[in-house]
Coordinates of C-alpha atoms and ligand atoms in Angstrom, one line a residue:
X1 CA 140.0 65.8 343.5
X2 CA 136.8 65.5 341.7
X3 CA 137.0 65.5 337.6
X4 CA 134.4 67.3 336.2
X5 CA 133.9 65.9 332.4
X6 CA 131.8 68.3 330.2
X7 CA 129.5 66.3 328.0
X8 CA 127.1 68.9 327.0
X9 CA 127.7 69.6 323.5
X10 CA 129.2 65.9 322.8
X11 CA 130.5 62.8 324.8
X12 CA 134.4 62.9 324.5
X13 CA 135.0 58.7 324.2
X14 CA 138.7 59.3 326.1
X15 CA 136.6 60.9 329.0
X16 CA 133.9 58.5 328.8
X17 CA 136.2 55.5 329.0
X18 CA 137.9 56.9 332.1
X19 CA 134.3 57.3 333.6
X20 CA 134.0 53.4 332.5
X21 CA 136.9 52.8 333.8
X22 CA 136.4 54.3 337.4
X23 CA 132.9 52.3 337.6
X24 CA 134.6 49.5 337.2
X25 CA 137.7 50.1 339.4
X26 CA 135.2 50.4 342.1
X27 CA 135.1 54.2 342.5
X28 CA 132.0 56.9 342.0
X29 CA 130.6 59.0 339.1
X30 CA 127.8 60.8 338.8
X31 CA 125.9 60.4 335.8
X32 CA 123.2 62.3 334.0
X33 CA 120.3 60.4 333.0
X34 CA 116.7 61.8 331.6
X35 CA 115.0 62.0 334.8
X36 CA 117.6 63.1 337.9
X37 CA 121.5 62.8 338.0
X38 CA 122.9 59.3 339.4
X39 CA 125.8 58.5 341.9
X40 CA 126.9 55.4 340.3
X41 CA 128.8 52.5 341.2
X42 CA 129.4 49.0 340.4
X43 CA 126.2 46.9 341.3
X44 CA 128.2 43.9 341.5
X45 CA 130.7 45.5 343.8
X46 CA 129.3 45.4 347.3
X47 CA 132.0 48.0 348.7
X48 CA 132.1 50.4 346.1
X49 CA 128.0 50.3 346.9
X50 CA 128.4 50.9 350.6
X51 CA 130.2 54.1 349.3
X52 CA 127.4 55.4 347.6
X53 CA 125.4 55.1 351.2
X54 CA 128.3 57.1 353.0
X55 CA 128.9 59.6 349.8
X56 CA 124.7 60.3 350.4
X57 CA 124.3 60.0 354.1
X58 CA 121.3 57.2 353.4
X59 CA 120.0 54.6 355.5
X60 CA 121.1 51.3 354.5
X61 CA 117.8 50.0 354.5
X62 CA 117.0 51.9 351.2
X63 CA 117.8 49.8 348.0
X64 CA 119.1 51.1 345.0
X65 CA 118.3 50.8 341.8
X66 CA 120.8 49.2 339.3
X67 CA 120.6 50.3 335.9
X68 CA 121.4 48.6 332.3
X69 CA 122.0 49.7 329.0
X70 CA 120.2 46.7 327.4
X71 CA 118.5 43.7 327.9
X72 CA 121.2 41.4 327.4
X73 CA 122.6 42.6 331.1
X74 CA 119.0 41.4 332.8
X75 CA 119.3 37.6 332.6
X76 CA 122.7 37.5 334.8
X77 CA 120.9 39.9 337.6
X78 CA 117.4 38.9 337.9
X79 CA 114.9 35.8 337.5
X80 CA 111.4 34.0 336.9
X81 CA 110.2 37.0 334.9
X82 CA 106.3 36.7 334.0
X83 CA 104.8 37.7 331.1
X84 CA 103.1 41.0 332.6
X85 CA 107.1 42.1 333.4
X86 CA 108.2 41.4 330.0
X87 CA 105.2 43.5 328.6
X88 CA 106.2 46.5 330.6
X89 CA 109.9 46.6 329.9
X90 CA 109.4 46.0 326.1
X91 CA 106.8 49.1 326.7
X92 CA 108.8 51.4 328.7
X93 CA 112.6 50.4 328.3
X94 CA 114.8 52.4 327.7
X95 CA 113.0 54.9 329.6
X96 CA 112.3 57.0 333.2
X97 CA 110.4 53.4 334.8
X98 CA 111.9 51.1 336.8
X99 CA 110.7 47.6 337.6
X100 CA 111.2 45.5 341.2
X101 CA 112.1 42.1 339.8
X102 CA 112.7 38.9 342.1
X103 CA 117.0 39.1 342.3
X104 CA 119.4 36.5 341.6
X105 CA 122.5 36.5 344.3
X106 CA 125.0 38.0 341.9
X107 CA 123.0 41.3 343.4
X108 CA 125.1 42.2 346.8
X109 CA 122.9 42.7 349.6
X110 CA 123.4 46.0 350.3
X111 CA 122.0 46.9 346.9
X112 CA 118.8 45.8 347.6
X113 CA 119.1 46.2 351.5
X114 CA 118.8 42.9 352.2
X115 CA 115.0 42.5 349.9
X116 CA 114.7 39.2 347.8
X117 CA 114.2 41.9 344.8
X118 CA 115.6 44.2 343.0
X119 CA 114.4 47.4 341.1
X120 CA 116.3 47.6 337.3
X121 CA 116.3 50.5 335.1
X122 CA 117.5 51.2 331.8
X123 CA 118.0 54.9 331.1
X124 CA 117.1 56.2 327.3
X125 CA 120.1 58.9 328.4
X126 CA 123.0 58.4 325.8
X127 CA 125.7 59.4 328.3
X128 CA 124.4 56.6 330.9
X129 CA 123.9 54.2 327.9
X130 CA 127.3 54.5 327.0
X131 CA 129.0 54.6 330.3
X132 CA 127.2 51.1 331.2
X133 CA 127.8 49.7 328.2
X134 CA 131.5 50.8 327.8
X135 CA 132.0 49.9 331.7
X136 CA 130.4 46.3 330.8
X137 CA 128.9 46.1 334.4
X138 CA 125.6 46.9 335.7
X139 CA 125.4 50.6 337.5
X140 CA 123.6 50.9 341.5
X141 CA 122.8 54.5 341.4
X142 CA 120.1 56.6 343.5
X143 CA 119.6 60.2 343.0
X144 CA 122.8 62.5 343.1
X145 CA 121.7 64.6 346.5
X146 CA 122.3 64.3 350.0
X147 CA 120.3 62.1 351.6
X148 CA 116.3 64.0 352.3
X149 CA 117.5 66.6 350.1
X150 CA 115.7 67.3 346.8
X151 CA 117.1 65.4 344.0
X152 CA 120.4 66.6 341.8
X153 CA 118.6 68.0 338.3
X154 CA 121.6 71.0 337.5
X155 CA 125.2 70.4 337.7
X156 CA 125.7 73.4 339.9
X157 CA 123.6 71.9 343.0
X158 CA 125.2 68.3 342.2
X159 CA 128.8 70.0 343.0
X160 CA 127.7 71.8 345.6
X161 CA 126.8 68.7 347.1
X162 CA 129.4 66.5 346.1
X163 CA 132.6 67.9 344.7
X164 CA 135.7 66.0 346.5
X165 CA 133.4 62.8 347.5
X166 CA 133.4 61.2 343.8
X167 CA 135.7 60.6 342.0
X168 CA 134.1 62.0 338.4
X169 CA 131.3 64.4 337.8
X170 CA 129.6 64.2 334.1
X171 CA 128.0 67.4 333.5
X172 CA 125.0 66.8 330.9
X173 CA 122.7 69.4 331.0
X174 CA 119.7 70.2 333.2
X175 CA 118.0 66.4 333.8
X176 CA 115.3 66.6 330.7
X177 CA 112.2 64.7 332.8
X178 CA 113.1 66.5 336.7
X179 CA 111.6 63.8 338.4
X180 CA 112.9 60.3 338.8
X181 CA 111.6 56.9 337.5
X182 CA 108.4 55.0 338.1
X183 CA 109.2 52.4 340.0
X184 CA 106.4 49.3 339.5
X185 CA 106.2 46.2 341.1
X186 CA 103.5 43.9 339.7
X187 CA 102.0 42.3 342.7
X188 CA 99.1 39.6 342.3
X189 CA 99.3 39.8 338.7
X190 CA 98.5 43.4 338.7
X191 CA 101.1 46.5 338.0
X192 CA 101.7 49.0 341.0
X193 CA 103.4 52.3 341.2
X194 CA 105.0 52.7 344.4
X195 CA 106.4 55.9 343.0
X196 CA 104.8 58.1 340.6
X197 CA 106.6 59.1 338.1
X198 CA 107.0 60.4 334.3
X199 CA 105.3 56.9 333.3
X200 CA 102.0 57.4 334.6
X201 CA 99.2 54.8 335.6
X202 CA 97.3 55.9 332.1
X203 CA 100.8 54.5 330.3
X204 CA 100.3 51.1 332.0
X205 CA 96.9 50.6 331.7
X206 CA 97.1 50.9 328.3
X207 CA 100.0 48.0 328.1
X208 CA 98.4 45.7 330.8
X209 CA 95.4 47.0 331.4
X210 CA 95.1 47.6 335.2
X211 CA 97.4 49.1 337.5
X212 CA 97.0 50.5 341.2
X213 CA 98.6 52.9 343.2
X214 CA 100.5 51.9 346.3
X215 CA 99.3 53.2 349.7
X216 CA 101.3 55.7 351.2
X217 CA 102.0 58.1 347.8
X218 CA 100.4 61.3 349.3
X219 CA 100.9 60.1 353.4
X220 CA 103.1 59.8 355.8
X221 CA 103.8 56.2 355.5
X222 CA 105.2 53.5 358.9
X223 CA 105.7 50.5 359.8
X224 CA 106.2 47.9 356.4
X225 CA 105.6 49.4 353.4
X226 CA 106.5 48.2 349.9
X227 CA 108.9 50.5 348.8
X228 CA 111.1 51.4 351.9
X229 CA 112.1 55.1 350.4
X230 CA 108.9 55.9 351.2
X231 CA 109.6 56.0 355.2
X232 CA 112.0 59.0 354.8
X233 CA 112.1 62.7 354.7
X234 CA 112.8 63.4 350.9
X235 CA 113.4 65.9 348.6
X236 CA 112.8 68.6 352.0
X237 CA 114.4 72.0 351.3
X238 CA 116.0 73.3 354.9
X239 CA 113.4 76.0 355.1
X240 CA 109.4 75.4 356.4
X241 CA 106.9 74.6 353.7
X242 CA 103.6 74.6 353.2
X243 CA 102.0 73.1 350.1
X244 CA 98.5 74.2 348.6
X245 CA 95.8 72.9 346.4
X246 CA 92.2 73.8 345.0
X247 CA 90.8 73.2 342.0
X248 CA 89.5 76.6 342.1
X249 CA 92.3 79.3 341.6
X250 CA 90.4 81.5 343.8
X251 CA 90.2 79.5 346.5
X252 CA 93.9 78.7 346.1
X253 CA 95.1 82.1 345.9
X254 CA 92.9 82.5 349.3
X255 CA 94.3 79.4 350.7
X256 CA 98.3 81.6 349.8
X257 CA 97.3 84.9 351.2
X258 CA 95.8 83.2 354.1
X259 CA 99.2 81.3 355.2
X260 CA 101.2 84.4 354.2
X261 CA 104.1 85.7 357.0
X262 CA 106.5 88.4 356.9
X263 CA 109.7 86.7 354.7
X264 CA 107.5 84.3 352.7
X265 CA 108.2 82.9 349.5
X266 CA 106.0 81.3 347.0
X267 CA 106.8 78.5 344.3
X268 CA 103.5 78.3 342.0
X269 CA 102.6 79.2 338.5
X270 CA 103.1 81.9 336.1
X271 CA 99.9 82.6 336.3
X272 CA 99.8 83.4 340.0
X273 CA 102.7 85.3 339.5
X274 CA 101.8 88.8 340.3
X275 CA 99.3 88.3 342.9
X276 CA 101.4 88.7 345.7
X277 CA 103.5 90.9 347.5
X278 CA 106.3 88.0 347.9
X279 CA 109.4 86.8 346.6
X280 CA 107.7 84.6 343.7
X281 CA 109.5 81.6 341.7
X282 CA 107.9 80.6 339.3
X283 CA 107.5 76.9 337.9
X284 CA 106.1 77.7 334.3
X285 CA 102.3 77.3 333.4
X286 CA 99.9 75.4 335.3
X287 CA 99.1 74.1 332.4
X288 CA 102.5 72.1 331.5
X289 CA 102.9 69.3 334.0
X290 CA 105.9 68.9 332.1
X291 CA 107.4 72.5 332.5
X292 CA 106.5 71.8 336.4
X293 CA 108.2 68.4 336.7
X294 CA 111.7 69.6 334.9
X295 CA 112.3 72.6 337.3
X296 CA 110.5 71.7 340.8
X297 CA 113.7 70.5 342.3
X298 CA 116.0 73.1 341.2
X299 CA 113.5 75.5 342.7
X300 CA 113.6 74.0 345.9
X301 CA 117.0 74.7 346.2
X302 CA 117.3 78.0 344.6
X303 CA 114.3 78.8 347.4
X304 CA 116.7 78.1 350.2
X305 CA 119.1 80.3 348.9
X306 CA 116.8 83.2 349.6
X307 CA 116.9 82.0 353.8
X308 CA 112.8 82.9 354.2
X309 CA 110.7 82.0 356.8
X310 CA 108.6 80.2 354.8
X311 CA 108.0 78.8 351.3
X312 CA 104.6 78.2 350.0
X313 CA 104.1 75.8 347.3
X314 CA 101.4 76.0 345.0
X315 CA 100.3 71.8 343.8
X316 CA 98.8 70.4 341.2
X317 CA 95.8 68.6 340.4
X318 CA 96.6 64.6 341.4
X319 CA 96.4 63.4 338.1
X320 CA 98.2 61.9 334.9
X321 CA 102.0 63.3 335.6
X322 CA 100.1 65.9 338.4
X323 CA 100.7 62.5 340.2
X324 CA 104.0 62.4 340.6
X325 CA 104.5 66.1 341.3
X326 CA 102.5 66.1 344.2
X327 CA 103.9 63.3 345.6
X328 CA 107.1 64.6 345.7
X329 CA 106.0 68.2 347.1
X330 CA 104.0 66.7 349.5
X331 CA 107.2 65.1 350.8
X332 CA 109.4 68.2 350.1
X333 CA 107.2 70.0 352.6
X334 CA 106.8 67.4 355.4
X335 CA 103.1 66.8 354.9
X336 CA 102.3 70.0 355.5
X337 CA 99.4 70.6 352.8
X338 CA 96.3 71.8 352.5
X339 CA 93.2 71.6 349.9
X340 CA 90.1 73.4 349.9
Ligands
AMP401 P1 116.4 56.7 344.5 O1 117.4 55.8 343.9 O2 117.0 57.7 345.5 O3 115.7 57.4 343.4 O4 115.4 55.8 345.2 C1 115.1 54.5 344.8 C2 113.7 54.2 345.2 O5 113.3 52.9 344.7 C3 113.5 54.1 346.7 O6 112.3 54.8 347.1 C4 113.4 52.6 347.0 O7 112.6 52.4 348.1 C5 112.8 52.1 345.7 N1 113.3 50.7 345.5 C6 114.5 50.3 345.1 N2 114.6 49.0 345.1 C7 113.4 48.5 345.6 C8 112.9 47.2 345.9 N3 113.7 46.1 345.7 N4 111.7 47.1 346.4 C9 110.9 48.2 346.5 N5 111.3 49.4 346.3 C10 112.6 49.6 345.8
MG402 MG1 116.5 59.7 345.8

């Protein structure tokens, strides 16, 4: 039996150091953090991480992120960190950025599927903070969903998903960011998202003054990439998808009507709202990357719920946090997109 520990209002420290507790005992809890929910476990337990993979259904050649409350935990997990890696975790720890540093062997293989690195996170979540820090070990923990399903952002969908195959659920609220970290790894002295995220390539500039994008963050990617997530089907409702773009709104509410069949629905803006004859969820204002970002995977799911034929998606302009979004929704609908 799952226990489900209600943290919304304030952490309760008896429940938190039964959470702690269970981490270190070797067992699963989800976790809110400020981008997506966790299923966390003991990075330093290499069979309590293999539950994580059979809890999510994901391949095992997928690494995990581990996650820390504070910097003290990094010396004992990682090594020969350069200057540039330093610069962005001073900038963006605690935050929603993870960086891919060179491991040390304490890190079981099956955290970091078998990679000479590892990717380290420290959440700016108070209820992860604490249940690290309390638990005294370092926390592997992807994304609370089924494997190739969208990410866990509401405690409703993480239950759905995983009530009765961990051992404590910590409700937090609706995940504040929606879409998870930025994970960097700085290759030939310069800083490289392999996935866009809330830290955008603006942000790094800034610190370090370059940064690249990976290949692969709006295609279909094969054969060796850098980051081997990117292979997979992710964040995929069950229904068909199509995703559209233009920078004109005509052309884009064209580009809808266009790909329109009986039992559609369409995810887009508030301002497209009432220009269809569909079932219409809305994502909040075009305007508000933000907005966008905190409810896109929630809407996913709550699309499936209504069984249609088809979902459209209305995107985003590939820029700043736009990034990110699209790179997820391009993934969510199996890179089936179109821009005019
Ligand atoms: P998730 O935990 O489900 O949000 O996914 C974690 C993402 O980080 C996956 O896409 C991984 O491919 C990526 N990742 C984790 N560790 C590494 C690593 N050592 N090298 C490259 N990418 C990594
Ligand atoms: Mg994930």
């Amino acid at each position: 039996m799952t226990k489900i520990f209600d943290f919304t209002k304030n952490i309760n420290e008896n429940e938190l150091k039964e959470a702690a507790k269970s981490i270190k005992d070797g067992n699963l809890v989800i976790f809110p953090t400020e981008t997506v929910y966790g299923i966390g476990a003991n990075a330093l337990n290499s069979k309590a991480v293999d539950n994580i993979f059979v809890a999510k259904g994901r391949a095992n050649d997928n690494p995990l992120i581990v996650h820390i409350s504070d910097f003290y935990m990094l010396d004992n997990l990682v090594q020969n960190i350069s200057d540039i890696e330093r610069k962005l975790m001073d900038a963006f720890m605690p935050g929603p950025f993870t960086l891919i540093l060179k491991k040390r062997e304490i890190i079981p293989d099956n955290v970091s599927a078998n990679l000479d690195t590892v990717g380290i996170r420290m959440p700016n979540n108070k209820i992860a903070h604490d249940l690290i820090e309390t638990s005294g070990v370092p926390i592997a923990a992807p994304s609370a969903n089924l494997s190739s399903k969208p990410s866990g952002t509401k405690i409703d969908d993480i239950k759905d998903e995983f009530l009765n195959k961990v051992d404590i659920i910590i409700d937090g609220g609706d995940s504040f960011v929606g879409l998870e970290s930025t994970v960097v790894k700085v290759i030939d002295n310069i800083p490289t998202i392999l996935r866009p995220g809330k830290i955008t390539p603006e942000d790094i500039t800034e610190i370090i003054g370059s940064c690249k994008l990976s290949n692969n963050l709006f295609t279909k990617a094969d054969g060796i990439v850098e980051s081997p997530g990117m292979k997979y089907k992710h964040y995929a409702p069950n229904n068909k998808c199509i995703l559209v773009y233009s920078d004109s709104n005509n052309l884009l509410l064209e580009l809808i009507k266009e790909n329109i069949i009986d039992n559609t629905l369409i995810i887009g803006s508030v301002e497209n709202k009432d220009k269809f004859n569909c079932k219409y969820l809305s994502y909040g204002s075009k305007v508000n990357l933000d907005e966008i970002s905190h409810n896109i995977f929630s809407l996913l799911r709550e699309a499936d719920r209504y069984n249609p034929d088809l979902i459209i998606i209305e995107g985003v302009k590939k820029e700043g946090l736009g990034i990110a979004i699209m790179n997820r929704l391009i993934r969510a609908s199996s890179y089936n997109y179109i821009e005019k």
